[in-house]
mmCIF file of C-alpha atoms in Angstrom:
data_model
loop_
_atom_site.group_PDB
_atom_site.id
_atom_site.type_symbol
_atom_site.label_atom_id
_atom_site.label_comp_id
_atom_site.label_asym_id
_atom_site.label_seq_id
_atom_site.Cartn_x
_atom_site.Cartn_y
_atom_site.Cartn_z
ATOM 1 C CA UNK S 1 -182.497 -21.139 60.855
ATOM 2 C CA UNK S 2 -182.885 -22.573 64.202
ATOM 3 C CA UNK S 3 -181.731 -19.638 66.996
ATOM 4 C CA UNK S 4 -181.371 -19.902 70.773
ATOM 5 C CA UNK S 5 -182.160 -16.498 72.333
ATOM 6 C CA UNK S 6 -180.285 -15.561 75.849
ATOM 7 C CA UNK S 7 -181.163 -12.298 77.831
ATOM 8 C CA UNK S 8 -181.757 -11.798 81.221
ATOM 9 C CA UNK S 9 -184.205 -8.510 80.610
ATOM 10 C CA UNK S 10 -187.679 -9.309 80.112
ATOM 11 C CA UNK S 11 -188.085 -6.171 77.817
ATOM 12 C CA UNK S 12 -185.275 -7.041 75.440
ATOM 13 C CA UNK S 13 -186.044 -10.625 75.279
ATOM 14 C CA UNK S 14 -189.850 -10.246 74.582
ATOM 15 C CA UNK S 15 -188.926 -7.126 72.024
ATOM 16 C CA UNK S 16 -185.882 -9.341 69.907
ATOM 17 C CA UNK S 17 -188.459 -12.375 70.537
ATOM 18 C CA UNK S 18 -190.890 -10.593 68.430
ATOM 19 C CA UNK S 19 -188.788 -9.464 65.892
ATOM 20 C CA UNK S 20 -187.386 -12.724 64.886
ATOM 21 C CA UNK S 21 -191.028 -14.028 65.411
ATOM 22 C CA UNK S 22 -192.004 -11.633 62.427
ATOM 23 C CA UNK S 23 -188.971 -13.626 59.861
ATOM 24 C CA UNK S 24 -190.231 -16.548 58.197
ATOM 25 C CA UNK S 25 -187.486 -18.434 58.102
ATOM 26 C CA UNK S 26 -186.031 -17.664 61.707
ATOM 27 C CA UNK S 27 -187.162 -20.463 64.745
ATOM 28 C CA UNK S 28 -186.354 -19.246 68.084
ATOM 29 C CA UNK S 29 -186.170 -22.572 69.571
ATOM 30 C CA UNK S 30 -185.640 -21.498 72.931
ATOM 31 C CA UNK S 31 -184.860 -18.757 75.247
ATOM 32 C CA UNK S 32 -182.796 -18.554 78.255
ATOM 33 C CA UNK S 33 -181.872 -16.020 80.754
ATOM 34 C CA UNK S 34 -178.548 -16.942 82.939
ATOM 35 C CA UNK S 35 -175.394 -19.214 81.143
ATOM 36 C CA UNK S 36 -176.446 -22.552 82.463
ATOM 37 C CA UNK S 37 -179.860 -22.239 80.509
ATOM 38 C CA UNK S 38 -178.057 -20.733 77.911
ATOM 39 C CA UNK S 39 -176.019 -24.041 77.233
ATOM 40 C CA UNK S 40 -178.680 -26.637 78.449
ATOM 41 C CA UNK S 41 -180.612 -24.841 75.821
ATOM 42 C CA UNK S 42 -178.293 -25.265 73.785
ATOM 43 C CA UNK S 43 -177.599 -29.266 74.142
ATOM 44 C CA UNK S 44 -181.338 -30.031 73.943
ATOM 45 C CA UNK S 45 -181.972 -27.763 70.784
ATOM 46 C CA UNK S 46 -178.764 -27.758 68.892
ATOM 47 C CA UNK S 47 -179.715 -24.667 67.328
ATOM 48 C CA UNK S 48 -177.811 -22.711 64.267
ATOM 49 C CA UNK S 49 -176.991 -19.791 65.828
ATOM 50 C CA UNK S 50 -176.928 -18.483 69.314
ATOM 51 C CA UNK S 51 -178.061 -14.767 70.212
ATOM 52 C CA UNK S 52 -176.602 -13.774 73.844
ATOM 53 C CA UNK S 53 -176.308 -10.945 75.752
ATOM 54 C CA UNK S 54 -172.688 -10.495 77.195
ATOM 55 C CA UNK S 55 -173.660 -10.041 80.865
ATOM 56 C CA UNK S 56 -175.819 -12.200 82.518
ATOM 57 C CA UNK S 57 -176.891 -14.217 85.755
ATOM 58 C CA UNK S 58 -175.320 -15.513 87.692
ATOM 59 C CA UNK S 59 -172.198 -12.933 87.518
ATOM 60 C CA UNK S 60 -173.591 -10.284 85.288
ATOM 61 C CA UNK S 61 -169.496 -10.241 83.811
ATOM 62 C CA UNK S 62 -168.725 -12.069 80.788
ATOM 63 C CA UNK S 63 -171.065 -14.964 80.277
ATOM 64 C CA UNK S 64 -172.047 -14.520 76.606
ATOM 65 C CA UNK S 65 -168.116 -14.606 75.832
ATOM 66 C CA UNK S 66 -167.872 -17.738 77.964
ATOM 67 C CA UNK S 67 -170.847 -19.388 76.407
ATOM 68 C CA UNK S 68 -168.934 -18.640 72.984
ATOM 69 C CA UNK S 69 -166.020 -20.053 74.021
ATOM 70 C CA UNK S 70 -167.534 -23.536 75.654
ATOM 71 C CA UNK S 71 -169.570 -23.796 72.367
ATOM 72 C CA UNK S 72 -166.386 -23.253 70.141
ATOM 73 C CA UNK S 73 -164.829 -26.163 72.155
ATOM 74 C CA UNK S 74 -167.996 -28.470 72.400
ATOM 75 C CA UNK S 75 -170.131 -27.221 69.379
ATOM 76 C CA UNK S 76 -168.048 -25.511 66.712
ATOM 77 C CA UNK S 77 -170.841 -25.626 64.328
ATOM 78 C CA UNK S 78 -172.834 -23.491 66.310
ATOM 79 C CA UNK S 79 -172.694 -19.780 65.292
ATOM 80 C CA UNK S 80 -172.541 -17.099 68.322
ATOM 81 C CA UNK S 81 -173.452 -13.395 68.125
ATOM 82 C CA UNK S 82 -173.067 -11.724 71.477
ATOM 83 C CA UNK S 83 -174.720 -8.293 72.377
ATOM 84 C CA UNK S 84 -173.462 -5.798 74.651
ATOM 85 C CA UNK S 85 -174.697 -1.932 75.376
ATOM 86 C CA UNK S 86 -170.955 -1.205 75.756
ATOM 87 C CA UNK S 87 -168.881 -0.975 72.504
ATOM 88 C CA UNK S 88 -165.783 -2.762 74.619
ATOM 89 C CA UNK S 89 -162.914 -3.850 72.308
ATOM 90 C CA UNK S 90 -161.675 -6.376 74.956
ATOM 91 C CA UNK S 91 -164.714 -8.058 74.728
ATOM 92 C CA UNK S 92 -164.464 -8.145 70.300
ATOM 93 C CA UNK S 93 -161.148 -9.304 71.093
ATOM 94 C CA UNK S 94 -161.632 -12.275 73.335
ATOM 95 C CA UNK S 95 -164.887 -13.403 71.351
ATOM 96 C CA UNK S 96 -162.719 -14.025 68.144
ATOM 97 C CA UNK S 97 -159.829 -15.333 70.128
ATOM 98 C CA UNK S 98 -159.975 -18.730 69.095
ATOM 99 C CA UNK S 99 -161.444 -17.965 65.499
ATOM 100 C CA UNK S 100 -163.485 -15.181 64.120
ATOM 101 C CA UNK S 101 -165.569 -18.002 61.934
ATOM 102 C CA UNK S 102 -168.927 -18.055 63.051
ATOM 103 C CA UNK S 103 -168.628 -15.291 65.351
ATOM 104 C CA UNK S 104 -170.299 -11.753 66.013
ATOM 105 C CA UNK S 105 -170.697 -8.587 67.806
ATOM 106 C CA UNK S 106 -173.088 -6.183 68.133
ATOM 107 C CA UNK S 107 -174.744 -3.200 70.197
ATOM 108 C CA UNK S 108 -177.840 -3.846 72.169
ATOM 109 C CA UNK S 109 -179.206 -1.044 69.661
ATOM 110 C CA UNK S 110 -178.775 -2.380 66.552
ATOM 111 C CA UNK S 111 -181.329 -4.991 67.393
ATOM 112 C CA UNK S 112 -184.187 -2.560 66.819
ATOM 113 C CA UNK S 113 -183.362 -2.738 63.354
ATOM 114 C CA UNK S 114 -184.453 -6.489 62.381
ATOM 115 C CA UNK S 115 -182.783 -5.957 59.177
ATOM 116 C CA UNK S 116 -179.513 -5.819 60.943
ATOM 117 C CA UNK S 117 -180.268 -8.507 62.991
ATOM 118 C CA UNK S 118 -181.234 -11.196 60.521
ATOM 119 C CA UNK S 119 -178.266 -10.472 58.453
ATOM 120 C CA UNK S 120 -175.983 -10.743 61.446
ATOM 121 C CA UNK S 121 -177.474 -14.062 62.356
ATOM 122 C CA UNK S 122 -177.093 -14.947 58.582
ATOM 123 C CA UNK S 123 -173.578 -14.088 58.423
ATOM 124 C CA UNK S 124 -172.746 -15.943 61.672
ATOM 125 C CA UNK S 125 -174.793 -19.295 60.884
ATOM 126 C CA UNK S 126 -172.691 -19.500 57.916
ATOM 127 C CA UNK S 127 -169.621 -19.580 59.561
ATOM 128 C CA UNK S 128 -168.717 -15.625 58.856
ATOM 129 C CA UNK S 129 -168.324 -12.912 61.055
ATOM 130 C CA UNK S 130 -169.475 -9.781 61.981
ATOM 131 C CA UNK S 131 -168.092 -6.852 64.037
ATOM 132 C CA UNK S 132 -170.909 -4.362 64.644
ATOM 133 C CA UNK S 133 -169.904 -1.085 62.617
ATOM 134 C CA UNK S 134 -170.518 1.136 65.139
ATOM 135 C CA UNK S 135 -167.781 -0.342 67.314
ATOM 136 C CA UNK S 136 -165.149 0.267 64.988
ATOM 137 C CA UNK S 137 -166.521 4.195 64.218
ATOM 138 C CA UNK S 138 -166.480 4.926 68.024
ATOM 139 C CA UNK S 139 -162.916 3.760 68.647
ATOM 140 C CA UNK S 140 -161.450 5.166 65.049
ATOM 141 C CA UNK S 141 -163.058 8.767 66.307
ATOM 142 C CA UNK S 142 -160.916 8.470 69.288
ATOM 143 C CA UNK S 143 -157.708 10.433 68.453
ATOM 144 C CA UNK S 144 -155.076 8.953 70.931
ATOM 145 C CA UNK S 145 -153.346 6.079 71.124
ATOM 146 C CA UNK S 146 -151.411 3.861 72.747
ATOM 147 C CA UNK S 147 -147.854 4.693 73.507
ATOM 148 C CA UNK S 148 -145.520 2.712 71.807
ATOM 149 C CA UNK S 149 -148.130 1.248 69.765
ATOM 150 C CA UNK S 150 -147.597 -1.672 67.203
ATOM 151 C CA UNK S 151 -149.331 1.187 64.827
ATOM 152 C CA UNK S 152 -146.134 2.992 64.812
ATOM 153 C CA UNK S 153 -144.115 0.955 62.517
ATOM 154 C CA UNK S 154 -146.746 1.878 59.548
ATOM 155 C CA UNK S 155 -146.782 4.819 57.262
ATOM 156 C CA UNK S 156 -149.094 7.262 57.474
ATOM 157 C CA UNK S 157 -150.013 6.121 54.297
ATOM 158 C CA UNK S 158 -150.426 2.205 55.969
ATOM 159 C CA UNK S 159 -152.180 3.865 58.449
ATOM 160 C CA UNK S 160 -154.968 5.671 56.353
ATOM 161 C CA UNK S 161 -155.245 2.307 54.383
ATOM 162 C CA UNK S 162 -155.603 0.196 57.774
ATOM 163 C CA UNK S 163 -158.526 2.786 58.463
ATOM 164 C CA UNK S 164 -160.162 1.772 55.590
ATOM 165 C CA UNK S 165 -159.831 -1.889 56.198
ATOM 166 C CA UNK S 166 -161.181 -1.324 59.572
ATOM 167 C CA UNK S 167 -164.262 0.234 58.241
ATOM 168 C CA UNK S 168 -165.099 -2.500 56.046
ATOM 169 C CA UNK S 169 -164.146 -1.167 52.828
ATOM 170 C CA UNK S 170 -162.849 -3.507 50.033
ATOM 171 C CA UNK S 171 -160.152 -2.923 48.236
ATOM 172 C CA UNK S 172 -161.418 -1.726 45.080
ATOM 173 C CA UNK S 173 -163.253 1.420 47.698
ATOM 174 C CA UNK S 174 -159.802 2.080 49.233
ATOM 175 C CA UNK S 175 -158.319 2.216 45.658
ATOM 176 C CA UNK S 176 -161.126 5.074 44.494
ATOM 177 C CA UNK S 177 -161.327 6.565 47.578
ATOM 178 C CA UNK S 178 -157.135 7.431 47.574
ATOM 179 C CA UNK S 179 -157.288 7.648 43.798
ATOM 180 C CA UNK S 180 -154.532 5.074 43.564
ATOM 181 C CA UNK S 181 -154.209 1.387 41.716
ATOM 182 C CA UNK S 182 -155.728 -1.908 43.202
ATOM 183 C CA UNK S 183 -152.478 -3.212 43.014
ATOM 184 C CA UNK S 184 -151.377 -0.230 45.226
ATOM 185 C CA UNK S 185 -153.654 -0.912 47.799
ATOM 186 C CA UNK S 186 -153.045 -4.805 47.859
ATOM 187 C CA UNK S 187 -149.006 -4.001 48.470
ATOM 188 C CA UNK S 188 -149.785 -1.544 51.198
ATOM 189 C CA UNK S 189 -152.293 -4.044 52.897
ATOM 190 C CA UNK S 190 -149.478 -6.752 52.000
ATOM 191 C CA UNK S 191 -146.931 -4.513 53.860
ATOM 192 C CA UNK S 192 -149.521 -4.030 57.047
ATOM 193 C CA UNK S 193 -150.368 -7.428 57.542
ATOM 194 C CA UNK S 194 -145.807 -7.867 57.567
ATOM 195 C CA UNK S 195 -145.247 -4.963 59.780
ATOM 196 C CA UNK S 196 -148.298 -6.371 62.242
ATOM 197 C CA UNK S 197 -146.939 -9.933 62.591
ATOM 198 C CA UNK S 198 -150.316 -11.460 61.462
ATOM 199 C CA UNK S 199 -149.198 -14.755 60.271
ATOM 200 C CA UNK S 200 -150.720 -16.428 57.273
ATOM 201 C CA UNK S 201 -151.676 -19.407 59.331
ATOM 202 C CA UNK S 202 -153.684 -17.382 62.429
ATOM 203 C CA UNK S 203 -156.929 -18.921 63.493
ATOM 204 C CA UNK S 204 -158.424 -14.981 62.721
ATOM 205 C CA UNK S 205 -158.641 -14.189 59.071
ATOM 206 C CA UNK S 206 -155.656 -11.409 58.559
ATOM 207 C CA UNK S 207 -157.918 -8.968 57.837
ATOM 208 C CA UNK S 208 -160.199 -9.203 60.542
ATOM 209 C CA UNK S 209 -156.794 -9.606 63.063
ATOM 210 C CA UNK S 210 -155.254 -6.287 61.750
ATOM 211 C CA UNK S 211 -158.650 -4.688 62.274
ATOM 212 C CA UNK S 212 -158.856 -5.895 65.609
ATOM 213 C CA UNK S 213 -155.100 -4.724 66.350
ATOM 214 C CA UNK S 214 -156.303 -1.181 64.612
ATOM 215 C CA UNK S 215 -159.174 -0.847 67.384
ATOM 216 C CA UNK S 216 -157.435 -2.317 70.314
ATOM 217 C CA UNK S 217 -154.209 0.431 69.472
ATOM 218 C CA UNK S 218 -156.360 2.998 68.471
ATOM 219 C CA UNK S 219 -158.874 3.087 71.177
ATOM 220 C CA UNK S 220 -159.203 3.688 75.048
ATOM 221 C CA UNK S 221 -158.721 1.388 77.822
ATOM 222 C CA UNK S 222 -161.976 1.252 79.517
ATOM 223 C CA UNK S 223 -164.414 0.902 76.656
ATOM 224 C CA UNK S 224 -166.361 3.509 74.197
ATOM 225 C CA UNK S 225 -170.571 4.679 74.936
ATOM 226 C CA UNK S 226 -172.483 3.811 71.624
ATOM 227 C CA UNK S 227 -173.687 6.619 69.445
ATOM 228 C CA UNK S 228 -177.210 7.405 70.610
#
């Protein structure tokens, strides 16, 4: 698997450098550390997958969400994971915008565990996705939400299940965890997806589109601090 590394720290880069160093089957073709080496990088390598931190030179905003975007439009082969130290919804949201296929997010602190890592990278090259699980646990801890919320049209019941979904558990967990029927769970997640307005033809997988609406409802405006 061919990987094109962008950070603009020279700690981070040299630390994920050697971790990916240590995987036998992992190239890090080249590294960059500002967009526009990011995606000359990427034209001269054509890598697999791209690993990018979210904020970089030259506007330290939203480059590694930019990056994904160009490379959806110019390179849709190419898989993206995009880092951030900031477990920002808005930024989840808009890097699945046009797809979640291919496409992932995760903490800066996850990378310290390669294992983590590699399977990301995995996941991504093969067209999946990944939404770091630590994102989703922050924002579902937050009790509040949004006035008027789209949540509001489910059952509590719809709303426990949705939970669920959002933590990444399949249907057959769900089932055992509310001691009900598989075919229970698939009409409640049937009725979610309705009362949501996720249509069956959205370029996000349903699933991963009501999760998204359960973390952008359920959590706070300006972003969550990772677990430490």
């Amino acid at each position: 698997m061919r990987v094109v590394l962008a950070e603009d720290g020279d700690l981070l880069r040299a630390g994920v450098l050697a971790l990916l160093e240590g995987v036998d089957d992992i190239d890090v073709v080249a590294t960059a550390t500002n967009l526009p080496e990011l995606l000359a990088s990427v034209e001269e390598h054509r890598p697999d997958v791209v690993l990018t931190d979210i904020r970089m030179p030259p506007d330290f905003t939203d480059e590694g969400i930019r990056a994904a975007g160009e490379l959806r439009r110019t390179h849709p082969g190419i898989g993206v994971v995009a880092l951030t130290q900031y477990s920002d919804v808005e930024y989840a949201l808009d890097l699945i915008r046009d797809g979640s296929d291919g496409r992932g997010y995760l903490l800066k602190e996850r990378v310290a565990d390669v294992d983590d890592l590699v399977a990301a990278l995995r996941t991504v090259a093969a067209g999946g996705s990944v939404i770091d699980q630590i994102v989703v646990d922050a924002l579902m801890a937050t009790s509040s939400r949004r006035h008027d919320s789209v949540l509001d049209r489910l059952t509590p019941r719809e709303l426990e299940v949705l939970a669920m979904v959002a933590r990444g558990m399949t249907n057959a967990l769900i089932a055992g965890e509310l001691v009900v029927t598989d075919r229970a769970v698939e009409k409640h997640i049937n009725s979610i997806l309705t009362k949501l307005d996720l249509p069956a033809d959205a370029p996000v997988h349903r699933r991963v589109a009501a999760t998204l609406v359960f973390l952008s409802e359920a959590g706070v405006g300006g972003g969550v601090a990772p677990r430490r």
